[in-house]
Structure formats: C-alpha cells, structure tokens
Short mmCIF file of C-alpha atoms in Angstrom, two decimals:
data_model
loop_
_atom_site.label_atom_id
_atom_site.label_comp_id
_atom_site.label_asym_id
_atom_site.label_seq_id
_atom_site.Cartn_x
_atom_site.Cartn_y
_atom_site.Cartn_z
CA MET V 223 97.91 -9.38 53.65
CA HIS V 224 97.67 -12.45 55.66
CA SER V 225 96.53 -15.96 54.69
CA PHE V 226 94.86 -18.38 57.24
CA HIS V 227 94.03 -21.71 56.99
CA VAL V 228 91.14 -23.67 58.96
CA VAL V 229 90.08 -27.36 58.84
CA PHE V 230 86.58 -28.09 60.29
CA LEU V 231 85.41 -31.46 61.46
CA ALA V 232 82.41 -32.14 59.60
CA ILE V 233 79.60 -30.53 57.27
CA ALA V 234 75.99 -31.72 56.85
CA ASN V 235 74.86 -32.36 53.63
CA VAL V 236 71.79 -31.24 51.42
CA GLY V 237 68.81 -29.85 52.89
CA SER V 238 66.06 -27.12 52.67
CA LEU V 239 64.82 -24.47 54.82
CA SER V 240 62.01 -22.63 56.34
CA ALA V 241 62.93 -20.36 59.60
CA THR V 242 60.96 -18.06 61.78
CA ALA V 243 62.50 -16.19 64.76
CA ILE V 244 60.23 -16.52 67.63
CA SER V 245 60.90 -14.53 70.84
CA GLY V 246 60.63 -16.16 74.17
CA VAL V 247 58.26 -18.70 73.54
CA GLY V 248 58.24 -21.49 76.36
CA ALA V 249 61.46 -19.97 77.43
CA ALA V 250 62.48 -17.13 79.73
CA ALA V 251 61.86 -13.65 78.31
CA GLY V 252 64.49 -12.37 75.78
CA THR V 253 65.62 -15.67 74.28
CA LEU V 254 65.44 -16.00 70.52
CA THR V 255 64.22 -19.14 68.83
CA VAL V 256 65.04 -19.78 65.25
CA ARG V 257 62.75 -22.61 63.65
CA LEU V 258 64.58 -25.21 61.37
CA ASN V 259 63.53 -27.23 58.86
CA LYS V 260 64.90 -30.72 57.86
CA GLN V 261 65.16 -32.16 54.34
CA MET V 262 65.87 -35.91 54.22
CA LEU V 263 66.76 -37.00 50.62
CA PRO V 264 67.11 -40.92 49.78
CA ASP V 265 70.39 -41.67 47.90
CA THR V 266 71.78 -44.92 46.50
CA SER V 267 75.45 -46.00 47.64
CA SER V 268 77.90 -47.80 45.67
CA ASP V 269 76.73 -51.15 46.63
CA GLY V 270 73.12 -50.52 45.67
CA GLY V 271 71.88 -49.97 49.30
CA ARG V 272 70.03 -46.93 50.31
CA GLU V 273 71.24 -44.24 52.34
CA HIS V 274 69.76 -40.72 53.54
CA LYS V 275 71.28 -37.26 53.53
CA SER V 276 69.84 -34.55 55.92
CA ALA V 277 70.66 -31.43 57.31
CA TYR V 278 69.18 -28.74 59.59
CA TYR V 279 69.22 -25.10 58.88
CA GLY V 280 67.59 -21.93 59.21
CA GLN V 281 67.40 -18.40 57.80
CA ILE V 282 69.42 -15.43 58.28
CA THR V 283 69.57 -11.88 56.87
CA ILE V 284 72.35 -9.63 56.31
CA GLY V 285 72.70 -5.71 55.71
CA ARG V 286 70.56 -2.85 55.34
CA PRO V 287 68.14 -1.38 54.26
CA THR V 288 66.99 -4.41 52.24
CA PRO V 289 68.06 -7.66 54.05
CA GLN V 290 70.06 -10.20 51.99
CA THR V 291 68.53 -13.64 52.82
CA PHE V 292 70.65 -16.80 53.15
CA ASN V 293 70.26 -20.29 54.49
CA VAL V 294 72.85 -21.66 56.64
CA VAL V 295 73.63 -24.80 58.64
CA PHE V 296 73.72 -23.84 62.33
CA ASP V 297 76.99 -25.84 63.08
CA THR V 298 78.71 -26.38 66.23
CA GLY V 299 81.74 -27.95 64.68
CA SER V 300 82.96 -24.47 63.06
CA GLY V 301 83.71 -21.07 64.11
CA HIS V 302 82.68 -18.46 61.33
CA LEU V 303 79.54 -17.29 59.35
CA ILE V 304 80.63 -17.95 55.93
CA VAL V 305 78.29 -17.06 52.90
CA PRO V 306 79.05 -16.99 49.09
CA SER V 307 80.19 -13.43 47.63
CA VAL V 308 79.23 -11.82 44.44
CA MET V 309 82.87 -11.75 44.04
CA CYS V 310 82.72 -15.40 43.35
CA LYS V 311 81.94 -16.17 39.76
CA THR V 312 82.07 -19.97 39.44
CA GLN V 313 78.87 -21.89 38.60
CA THR V 314 79.02 -23.32 42.05
CA CYS V 315 78.81 -20.07 43.85
CA LYS V 316 76.16 -19.00 41.38
CA GLN V 317 73.82 -21.66 42.33
CA HIS V 318 73.68 -20.34 45.61
CA ARG V 319 72.47 -16.92 47.04
CA ARG V 320 75.47 -14.61 47.12
CA TYR V 321 76.38 -11.50 49.61
CA SER V 322 76.71 -8.23 48.06
CA ARG V 323 78.39 -5.93 50.28
CA ARG V 324 77.71 -2.92 48.04
CA ALA V 325 74.13 -3.47 48.54
CA SER V 326 74.30 -2.86 52.08
CA VAL V 327 74.93 0.54 53.52
CA THR V 328 75.97 -0.82 56.90
CA ALA V 329 78.68 -2.98 55.43
CA LYS V 330 82.47 -2.48 55.92
CA ASP V 331 85.42 -4.40 54.29
CA ILE V 332 87.68 -5.14 56.90
CA GLU V 333 90.97 -7.22 57.79
CA VAL V 334 90.97 -9.99 60.05
CA ASP V 335 91.67 -7.87 63.05
CA GLY V 336 88.73 -5.38 62.36
CA SER V 337 90.39 -2.54 60.62
CA LEU V 338 89.30 -1.38 57.40
CA VAL V 339 90.64 -2.35 54.37
CA VAL V 340 93.05 0.06 52.57
CA PRO V 341 92.21 0.56 49.11
CA GLY V 342 94.74 -0.75 46.67
CA ASP V 343 96.49 -3.03 49.26
CA GLY V 344 96.09 -6.82 49.47
CA ARG V 345 93.27 -8.16 51.78
CA ASP V 346 93.37 -10.82 54.54
CA GLN V 347 92.18 -14.13 53.47
CA LEU V 348 90.69 -17.31 55.12
CA THR V 349 90.97 -20.68 53.65
CA ILE V 350 88.50 -23.13 55.20
CA THR V 351 88.47 -26.90 54.59
CA PHE V 352 85.21 -28.65 54.88
CA GLY V 353 85.80 -32.43 54.19
CA THR V 354 87.03 -32.75 50.54
CA GLY V 355 86.25 -29.10 49.66
CA GLU V 356 87.51 -25.73 50.46
CA VAL V 357 86.41 -22.06 50.58
CA THR V 358 88.46 -19.08 50.26
CA SER V 359 87.07 -15.89 52.04
CA VAL V 360 87.74 -12.16 52.68
CA PHE V 361 86.19 -10.49 55.79
CA VAL V 362 83.25 -8.06 56.16
CA HIS V 363 81.46 -6.33 59.17
CA ASP V 364 77.62 -5.68 58.78
CA ILE V 365 74.42 -6.43 60.69
CA VAL V 366 73.25 -9.99 60.82
CA CYS V 367 69.84 -10.95 61.93
CA LEU V 368 68.93 -14.61 62.84
CA GLY V 369 65.34 -15.75 61.37
CA GLU V 370 63.05 -14.00 59.03
CA GLN V 371 63.38 -10.24 58.72
CA GLU V 372 61.47 -7.40 57.17
CA GLU V 373 63.14 -4.41 55.35
CA GLN V 374 64.68 -2.26 58.27
CA PRO V 375 65.66 1.19 58.68
CA VAL V 376 69.07 2.30 57.80
CA LEU V 377 71.64 2.34 60.82
CA HIS V 378 74.34 4.37 59.45
CA ALA V 379 77.86 2.68 60.22
CA SER V 380 80.61 4.71 61.78
CA ALA V 381 83.77 5.07 59.88
CA THR V 382 85.19 2.04 61.64
CA PRO V 383 83.54 -0.57 63.20
CA SER V 384 83.14 0.11 67.31
CA ALA V 385 84.64 -1.85 69.76
CA SER V 386 81.15 -2.51 71.36
CA SER V 387 80.07 -4.07 68.18
CA GLY V 388 82.58 -6.90 68.42
CA ALA V 389 84.93 -5.46 65.66
CA SER V 390 87.39 -3.17 67.47
CA LEU V 391 90.73 -2.02 65.82
CA GLY V 392 93.61 -4.53 66.44
CA PRO V 393 93.39 -8.02 67.92
CA SER V 394 91.06 -9.04 70.67
CA SER V 395 92.25 -10.92 73.53
CA GLY V 396 89.00 -11.94 75.09
CA THR V 397 88.36 -12.79 78.89
CA SER V 398 88.58 -16.11 80.11
CA SER V 399 85.69 -17.81 81.90
CA GLY V 400 87.60 -20.94 82.78
CA ALA V 401 87.09 -20.44 86.65
CA LEU V 402 83.71 -21.54 86.19
CA LEU V 403 84.57 -24.90 84.52
CA GLY V 404 82.65 -27.65 86.14
CA ALA V 405 80.64 -25.21 88.32
CA SER V 406 76.96 -25.57 88.86
CA VAL V 407 75.95 -21.97 87.63
CA SER V 408 73.06 -20.54 89.63
CA GLN V 409 69.89 -20.06 87.67
CA ALA V 410 69.04 -17.00 89.78
CA SER V 411 68.31 -13.72 87.97
CA ILE V 412 71.25 -11.39 87.56
CA LYS V 413 70.67 -8.03 86.10
CA THR V 414 73.86 -5.79 85.51
CA ALA V 415 74.45 -2.48 83.83
CA SER V 416 75.98 -4.11 81.12
CA ASN V 417 73.07 -6.09 80.45
CA SER V 418 70.79 -3.37 80.33
CA ALA V 419 72.99 -1.57 77.82
CA ASN V 420 73.31 -4.88 75.59
CA LEU V 421 69.54 -4.87 75.85
CA SER V 422 69.30 -1.23 74.25
CA LYS V 423 71.51 -2.19 71.55
CA GLY V 424 69.43 -5.21 70.60
CA MET V 425 66.32 -3.10 70.66
CA GLU V 426 67.95 -0.48 68.30
CA GLU V 427 69.05 -2.98 65.75
CA GLY V 428 65.75 -5.34 66.40
CA HIS V 429 65.61 -8.53 68.32
CA GLY V 430 67.93 -11.25 66.81
CA CYS V 431 70.13 -8.61 65.29
CA LEU V 432 73.77 -7.82 65.98
CA ARG V 433 76.77 -6.41 64.26
CA MET V 434 79.61 -8.83 63.57
CA ARG V 435 82.50 -10.02 61.55
CA PHE V 436 82.03 -12.77 59.13
CA ALA V 437 83.59 -14.33 56.05
CA VAL V 438 82.32 -14.05 52.50
CA GLY V 439 83.58 -16.69 50.07
CA ILE V 440 85.42 -15.49 46.78
CA SER V 441 85.98 -19.06 45.59
CA MET V 442 84.84 -22.42 46.35
CA THR V 443 85.57 -25.80 45.03
CA ASP V 444 82.70 -27.77 43.08
CA ASP V 445 83.13 -30.85 45.33
CA PRO V 446 81.19 -30.76 47.60
CA PHE V 447 79.50 -27.53 47.52
CA ASP V 448 77.54 -27.93 44.04
CA LYS V 449 75.79 -30.81 45.58
CA PHE V 450 74.44 -28.40 48.66
CA ASP V 451 71.29 -26.49 48.67
CA PHE V 452 72.13 -24.41 51.44
CA ASP V 453 74.04 -21.27 51.09
CA GLY V 454 76.37 -20.88 53.87
CA ILE V 455 77.36 -22.27 57.41
CA LEU V 456 77.00 -20.29 60.77
CA GLY V 457 79.52 -21.70 63.15
CA LEU V 458 78.59 -22.06 66.77
CA GLY V 459 81.93 -23.40 67.92
CA LEU V 460 83.59 -22.00 71.16
CA SER V 461 85.45 -18.63 70.66
CA SER V 462 88.96 -20.25 70.14
CA LEU V 463 87.58 -21.95 67.08
CA SER V 464 87.09 -18.41 65.41
CA GLN V 465 89.69 -16.16 64.23
CA ALA V 466 88.93 -13.63 66.95
CA PRO V 467 85.88 -13.47 69.42
CA PRO V 468 84.22 -10.81 67.28
CA PHE V 469 83.74 -13.60 64.32
CA ASN V 470 81.90 -15.80 67.06
CA LEU V 471 77.87 -15.69 66.73
CA VAL V 472 77.52 -16.53 70.53
CA GLU V 473 79.89 -14.13 72.05
CA THR V 474 79.06 -11.40 69.91
CA GLY V 475 75.20 -11.91 70.15
CA ALA V 476 75.39 -11.86 74.01
CA GLN V 477 77.54 -8.73 73.90
CA GLU V 478 75.48 -7.09 71.25
CA GLY V 479 72.05 -7.59 72.69
CA ALA V 480 70.65 -9.78 70.00
CA TRP V 481 69.01 -11.84 72.73
CA TYR V 482 68.74 -10.74 76.56
CA GLY V 483 68.04 -12.02 80.04
CA ASP V 484 70.09 -13.51 82.89
CA ASP V 485 73.74 -12.98 82.57
CA ASP V 486 74.22 -16.66 83.38
CA ARG V 487 72.51 -17.82 80.36
CA LEU V 488 73.26 -15.35 77.58
CA LYS V 489 76.00 -17.36 76.21
CA MET V 490 73.69 -20.75 76.21
CA PHE V 491 71.69 -22.08 73.36
CA GLY V 492 69.66 -25.17 73.14
CA VAL V 493 69.10 -27.51 70.36
CA PHE V 494 65.99 -29.60 69.70
CA LEU V 495 65.71 -31.89 66.67
CA ALA V 496 62.13 -33.26 65.88
CA VAL V 497 61.50 -36.79 65.02
CA SER V 498 58.06 -36.45 63.25
CA ASP V 499 55.72 -34.08 61.40
CA PHE V 500 53.87 -33.23 64.71
CA GLU V 501 56.67 -30.96 66.00
CA HIS V 502 59.38 -28.78 64.64
CA SER V 503 63.03 -28.31 65.09
CA GLU V 504 64.75 -25.25 66.49
CA ILE V 505 67.59 -23.74 68.30
CA THR V 506 66.87 -21.21 71.18
CA PHE V 507 69.67 -18.70 72.20
CA GLY V 508 69.97 -16.92 75.57
CA GLY V 509 68.63 -19.98 77.38
CA TYR V 510 66.76 -23.12 76.61
CA LYS V 511 63.04 -24.26 76.62
CA PRO V 512 62.01 -26.59 79.38
CA GLU V 513 59.15 -27.80 77.38
CA HIS V 514 61.43 -29.84 75.32
CA ILE V 515 62.48 -31.75 78.42
CA THR V 516 60.69 -34.85 79.57
CA ALA V 517 58.60 -34.54 82.71
CA GLY V 518 60.60 -35.04 85.94
CA GLU V 519 63.87 -34.75 84.31
CA GLN V 520 66.77 -32.12 84.96
CA ILE V 521 69.52 -31.29 82.57
CA SER V 522 72.73 -32.89 83.59
CA TRP V 523 75.74 -30.80 82.89
CA ASN V 524 79.05 -32.07 81.63
CA LYS V 525 82.28 -30.10 81.76
CA VAL V 526 84.11 -29.25 78.43
CA TYR V 527 87.62 -30.39 78.02
CA ASP V 528 90.44 -28.69 75.78
CA GLY V 529 88.03 -25.60 75.27
CA HIS V 530 91.21 -24.17 73.82
CA LEU V 531 90.84 -25.97 70.73
CA GLY V 532 87.17 -24.43 70.09
CA HIS V 533 85.36 -27.70 69.87
CA TRP V 534 82.46 -28.81 72.21
CA GLN V 535 84.17 -31.66 73.54
CA LEU V 536 83.37 -34.12 76.45
CA ALA V 537 85.28 -36.69 78.36
CA VAL V 538 84.04 -40.29 77.71
CA LYS V 539 84.54 -42.63 80.77
CA SER V 540 83.38 -45.84 79.18
CA ILE V 541 81.53 -47.37 76.15
CA THR V 542 79.22 -50.35 76.69
CA ALA V 543 77.88 -52.33 73.84
CA ASP V 544 74.92 -54.89 74.39
CA GLY V 545 75.61 -54.89 77.88
CA VAL V 546 79.32 -55.49 77.36
CA ARG V 547 81.93 -52.76 78.90
CA LEU V 548 84.60 -52.39 76.30
CA PRO V 549 88.12 -51.40 77.62
CA PHE V 550 88.69 -49.12 74.97
CA CYS V 551 88.47 -45.87 77.20
CA ASP V 552 90.20 -47.41 80.18
CA ASP V 553 93.35 -45.30 79.55
CA GLY V 554 91.14 -42.08 80.17
CA THR V 555 91.79 -40.45 76.65
CA CYS V 556 88.45 -41.05 75.06
CA ARG V 557 86.49 -37.75 74.02
CA ALA V 558 83.22 -36.89 72.35
CA VAL V 559 82.78 -33.85 70.17
CA VAL V 560 79.06 -32.76 70.16
CA ASP V 561 78.40 -31.67 66.49
CA THR V 562 75.11 -30.30 64.99
CA GLY V 563 76.50 -30.53 61.38
CA THR V 564 76.74 -34.31 61.62
CA SER V 565 74.04 -36.68 60.94
CA LEU V 566 75.60 -40.13 61.96
CA LEU V 567 77.19 -41.13 65.22
CA GLY V 568 81.13 -41.04 64.45
CA VAL V 569 83.28 -43.60 66.12
CA PRO V 570 87.20 -44.58 65.94
CA ARG V 571 87.98 -47.08 63.53
CA LYS V 572 89.77 -49.23 66.17
CA ILE V 573 86.49 -49.67 67.81
CA GLY V 574 84.00 -49.48 65.16
CA ARG V 575 83.80 -52.85 63.78
CA GLU V 576 83.63 -54.36 67.09
CA LEU V 577 80.42 -52.30 67.98
CA VAL V 578 78.80 -53.25 64.73
CA LEU V 579 79.46 -57.07 65.56
CA ARG V 580 77.94 -56.44 69.06
CA LEU V 581 74.90 -54.16 67.88
CA ARG V 582 73.63 -55.78 64.78
CA HIS V 583 71.12 -58.36 65.26
CA LYS V 584 67.82 -59.90 63.66
CA SER V 585 64.96 -57.76 63.46
CA SER V 586 61.66 -58.60 65.42
CA ARG V 587 58.18 -58.00 64.53
CA ALA V 588 58.53 -54.58 65.51
CA GLY V 589 61.39 -54.17 63.00
CA CYS V 590 64.28 -52.27 64.43
CA LYS V 591 62.38 -49.84 66.81
CA THR V 592 63.33 -51.62 69.84
CA ASN V 593 65.61 -50.56 72.79
CA LEU V 594 67.95 -53.27 72.84
CA PRO V 595 70.97 -54.10 72.11
CA ALA V 596 71.89 -50.54 73.19
CA LEU V 597 75.05 -48.53 72.94
CA GLU V 598 75.93 -46.68 76.09
CA ILE V 599 78.30 -43.76 76.26
CA GLN V 600 79.13 -42.72 79.85
CA LEU V 601 80.27 -39.15 80.37
CA GLU V 602 81.11 -37.51 83.67
CA GLN V 603 77.66 -36.72 84.64
CA PHE V 604 75.37 -38.29 82.28
CA THR V 605 75.07 -41.53 80.19
CA LEU V 606 73.78 -41.57 76.90
CA VAL V 607 71.99 -44.69 76.03
CA LEU V 608 71.08 -45.30 72.21
CA GLY V 609 69.08 -48.37 71.11
CA PRO V 610 68.21 -49.85 67.65
CA SER V 611 65.48 -47.02 67.26
CA ASP V 612 67.90 -44.65 67.36
CA ILE V 613 70.98 -45.72 65.49
CA THR V 614 70.08 -48.66 63.17
CA ARG V 615 68.18 -49.26 60.15
CA ALA V 616 66.72 -52.56 58.66
CA GLU V 617 68.55 -54.30 55.87
CA GLY V 618 67.18 -56.98 53.62
CA GLY V 619 63.48 -58.50 54.25
CA VAL V 620 60.36 -56.99 54.70
CA ALA V 621 61.45 -54.73 57.56
CA ALA V 622 63.81 -52.91 55.02
CA LEU V 623 60.91 -52.13 52.71
CA LYS V 624 58.73 -50.51 55.66
CA GLU V 625 61.60 -48.24 56.89
CA PRO V 626 63.68 -46.12 56.72
CA ASN V 627 63.45 -45.23 60.48
CA ALA V 628 64.45 -41.87 61.66
CA ALA V 629 67.84 -43.08 63.03
CA ALA V 630 68.90 -43.79 59.36
CA GLN V 631 71.13 -41.03 58.67
CA GLU V 632 73.09 -39.98 55.64
CA GLN V 633 77.18 -40.08 55.54
CA THR V 634 79.06 -36.69 56.13
CA ASN V 635 82.61 -36.17 55.08
CA SER V 636 83.48 -39.82 56.26
CA THR V 637 82.30 -43.29 55.14
CA ALA V 638 79.38 -44.91 56.76
CA LEU V 639 79.93 -48.42 57.45
CA LYS V 640 77.47 -50.59 56.00
CA MET V 641 77.28 -54.73 55.42
CA PRO V 642 75.40 -55.71 52.20
CA ALA V 643 72.53 -57.73 52.82
CA ASN V 644 72.97 -61.42 51.89
CA ALA V 645 70.92 -61.98 48.43
CA ALA V 646 69.59 -65.32 49.42
CA GLN V 647 68.19 -64.10 52.73
CA GLU V 648 64.74 -64.63 52.92
CA GLN V 649 62.46 -61.54 53.04
CA THR V 650 61.23 -61.97 56.54
CA ASN V 651 64.74 -62.19 58.01
CA ALA V 652 66.04 -58.57 58.14
CA THR V 653 69.08 -57.42 60.00
CA CYS V 654 69.13 -54.34 61.91
CA MET V 655 72.50 -52.65 61.20
CA PRO V 656 73.94 -49.78 63.19
CA MET V 657 74.55 -46.80 61.03
CA LEU V 658 78.01 -45.72 62.37
CA MET V 659 80.52 -43.39 60.77
CA PHE V 660 84.15 -44.63 61.09
CA MET V 661 86.48 -41.72 61.39
CA ASP V 662 89.75 -40.92 62.91
CA LEU V 663 90.55 -37.39 63.93
CA PRO V 664 93.77 -35.73 63.36
CA GLU V 665 95.88 -34.14 66.22
CA PRO V 666 95.52 -32.09 68.39
CA LEU V 667 92.18 -33.96 68.78
CA SER V 668 92.47 -37.54 70.75
CA PRO V 669 92.67 -40.46 68.23
CA LYS V 670 89.83 -41.87 70.53
CA THR V 671 87.16 -39.31 69.68
CA LEU V 672 83.73 -39.84 68.88
CA ILE V 673 81.48 -37.55 67.00
CA LEU V 674 77.86 -37.30 68.81
CA GLY V 675 75.63 -35.86 65.93
CA GLU V 676 72.01 -36.12 64.87
CA PRO V 677 71.19 -39.57 66.84
CA VAL V 678 72.06 -38.16 70.06
CA LEU V 679 70.59 -34.64 69.35
CA GLN V 680 67.10 -36.22 68.63
CA LYS V 681 66.92 -38.27 71.59
CA TYR V 682 68.39 -35.69 74.10
CA TYR V 683 67.64 -32.15 74.35
CA THR V 684 71.15 -30.54 74.30
CA VAL V 685 71.94 -27.19 75.89
CA PHE V 686 75.67 -25.62 75.16
CA ASP V 687 76.98 -22.95 77.64
CA ALA V 688 79.90 -21.13 76.43
CA LEU V 689 80.23 -19.28 79.85
CA ALA V 690 81.36 -22.25 81.70
CA PRO V 691 81.90 -23.85 79.06
CA ARG V 692 79.84 -26.98 79.48
CA ILE V 693 76.87 -29.25 77.78
CA GLY V 694 73.79 -30.16 79.44
CA PHE V 695 71.63 -33.29 78.26
CA ALA V 696 68.22 -34.26 79.15
CA THR V 697 65.74 -36.76 77.57
CA ALA V 698 63.89 -34.82 74.77
CA HIS V 699 60.07 -34.67 75.24
CA HIS V 700 58.69 -35.32 71.69
CA VAL V 701 55.07 -35.04 70.35
CA ARG V 702 53.99 -38.41 69.15
CA PRO V 703 50.80 -39.35 67.49
CA THR V 704 47.79 -40.76 69.47
CA LEU V 705 46.63 -43.90 67.96
#
C-alpha cells in the first residue's frame, strides 16, 4: 500500500448547481458544453462587513446502468476527480451525495497505477489538502459523464481496465508536447486515424462520457467541507498535477472521445462566466465558443511556464496601479496562476497593501461601476485591465446599500483584505475598496505569484490549451439588458 499527499491551491466556497451538457452549440461540431450555475450567498465577516461566497459548478454522473449524480466544482487548480464514498461514515460525508462502487457494474477498485486491488491487501491512498481541510481517498475506475445523463445501457468492463481507457497496468509515462510551447497552433482541420477511433469510443459510451480513474473520499474533515453544498471537485489542472495522466480529465477525455473534432483543439476548454441573469455560465471542451468573444477581437495566447508543476501558470511582465508601474516584477520572477476555483484576485502580501492604497477611491455618482483607477497586469502577449467595476465594492455610504456589484466576491482559503468604513463617514461619501486576497504561495511556486480568479474570468473569455500548453484571453461578450 502506498500513501500520497497532495496540496492544491484553493477551493471555492458554497454554491448550487444546475447543469446541462450541450453538444456543439456555437462552437465546432463535436465540442461539449456543460452549463454552470452560480450561487452567491451574503455572509457577515468578523468586523461586521458584508462578504459574498460564490462557486461555479456543474453536474456529472458516474457508473452504469443507473448513473449516480454529483455536483462538482470545475477547478483548474487541482488535478483529480474526487467525490465522497459510501465508505465514508462521518456526518460531513453523509450530508453530500456519496458514490457507491457496488451500485455500478462498470466500476473497478484499483491501485494508483491502474492495477486491480487484491482482496485482503491494503489499498493505495491519496490525502489531498484543500486550504484548512483534508480528504483521504482510494482509487476507482468507472465511466464518468459530464452533464445530465439518462439511464444508460450496461457497458461491461473487462477484467482489468484497458490501456485505451486511460487506466493501463503499471505507471504511465505520457508524451511531452513541450515542442509546441509558445507556438501559434494552426486552426486548420486535422483528421487522423486516432481521432476517428476516439470518436467511435465516444459514440459507444455517449457524448460527454469517458472511462477514467478517480478518487473516492473515505474520510474528510468537518472544516471546511461541512459548509459546502457541492459534492466533489473535478480537477482541470495539467496532467502533471494528477497522480498519472489517466486521472486527468482533459487528457483522458480527448483520448476517449468524450468530445471530438480537430486534433489541435481536443485538449482545449473555454470558460465563460456570466455577469447577469440574461446569460449563463458554461465550460466548453474540445474547443471554445467564438460567440463569447467581443466582436473584432482575437484570442491572445500566452505560454504556460513551469508546466511540470501542473498549474496553469503564466509569466507576469509588470503590474501597474492607477497609472503607476510598480517595480515589483522587474526581477522577472512574477507569475500568475489562472484558477477557476478562486473567487477573488490573489496577490502577494508584499505588494497587496500598496495596491489597496493606489486603487481605493471615493465613489462617484455611478458608485464603483467605473473604469478608473485601473489595475493592469501585463502578460507576455496580453494585458489584463481590471477597473473598479471588476474588483471593488463600496463600503460605507448610500452606494454600499445599492450594491454589492458582480465583482464583490467571497474569500476562498486566504484572508480578503477589508478596511472597515469610518463610522462617522457621511452616507453620501462611500469608498470603493479593492477586494484582494493576500496570499503567499509555498515553493516550488514563486513567492511573487498572483491568482487570477473570478474577476478575470468574468471580464475575459479564457481558453486553456493543454496541448501547447498555453492560455488565451479575449474580452468577453456579455449580454446586457436594454434600457
């Protein structure tokens, strides 16, 4: 028996789910879109201020013949699918939906290398830390489907998970695609024999379905999991963040034919986060949806650095606040991790207070829904520009009563900086406060690492490409009400 321990960057807070798998709507044929719902709950902080907790998650099903349904956060900051198991008897586990391996005829108990568990022997275990909590899991191989699924025909599993299913016996080495780093991948249609074979497998099991390895929790701490409405987490990190490539959804889904299309887009997924009730949030696998990009714009691609660490990590060339370029990144070590599981903008403590001082300002008649002062994060091929409407909220005064705006987010597993309003302040004199999360990430990540969470993902349509690897940004096209 082997034990493994993994620490992930962050985890979103409470939320609720409604999800539907949509095939190829607004994107190339063969893509798979899962609709996400967001729940945003007000909360009272220790100083009496108002905060908000938010999460985006979608529905998956596991097993045959009757799919077992789970609500999971789609998290680029982690590398495994994890759901609670019926073997977990704690109250925290019982308040969530739990996976029953015995209820699925296609399920197999496996070790981390994909080999079948020998009855009577100890099992490999994985302990994963999310902020202040831990989940201890064992491993299973089964059919996983993204989005809502009806009862499915039984697909009999072989005695051992096949190599083609992403669960071969023995460790997997994987193939490096590092030669494509920074390259501008052609969008031309490339059809191959392997693509056709994967399509056949995908049609057999159903669009959006794949056979993969995943972890089932046999114990979890009360804190923080008893506060969460969702059942599990679906990791979308790079394959090196997973115990092995067969645990990685993007790698396995592309191989299994869960979605299909051009080879150069099979390991892409695009994330769109809505800003109003006039649109819906969604994640698209096997490509992206051009309809979510502002007219006249193109996706700007940025190379992922240190991909062996498993995080979607970009180089940051400079940081500018209210028109002043700060020297913080002049040594070339600044990085930014793009994380769908984080609801705030995370910044190192060494620069956090200076950013707050430069970005806080008195509200105008428009409240905090203005463009200046702005925070500019310059990447290699694109500059992210976040204004008050993206990252601030009003504190004190009438404006605070009329908001919160869409950028007033919850704190994840670090402390969001808040400055209490002056009790003597006149009601008409609110202050727009930047909602930043102060955090210093441990090695091997750079101490000058930012976390790009919900504010960035709402303003910019974001496309992740594990083939290169690279991340693309374009200003998101949002549907706004007509006055």
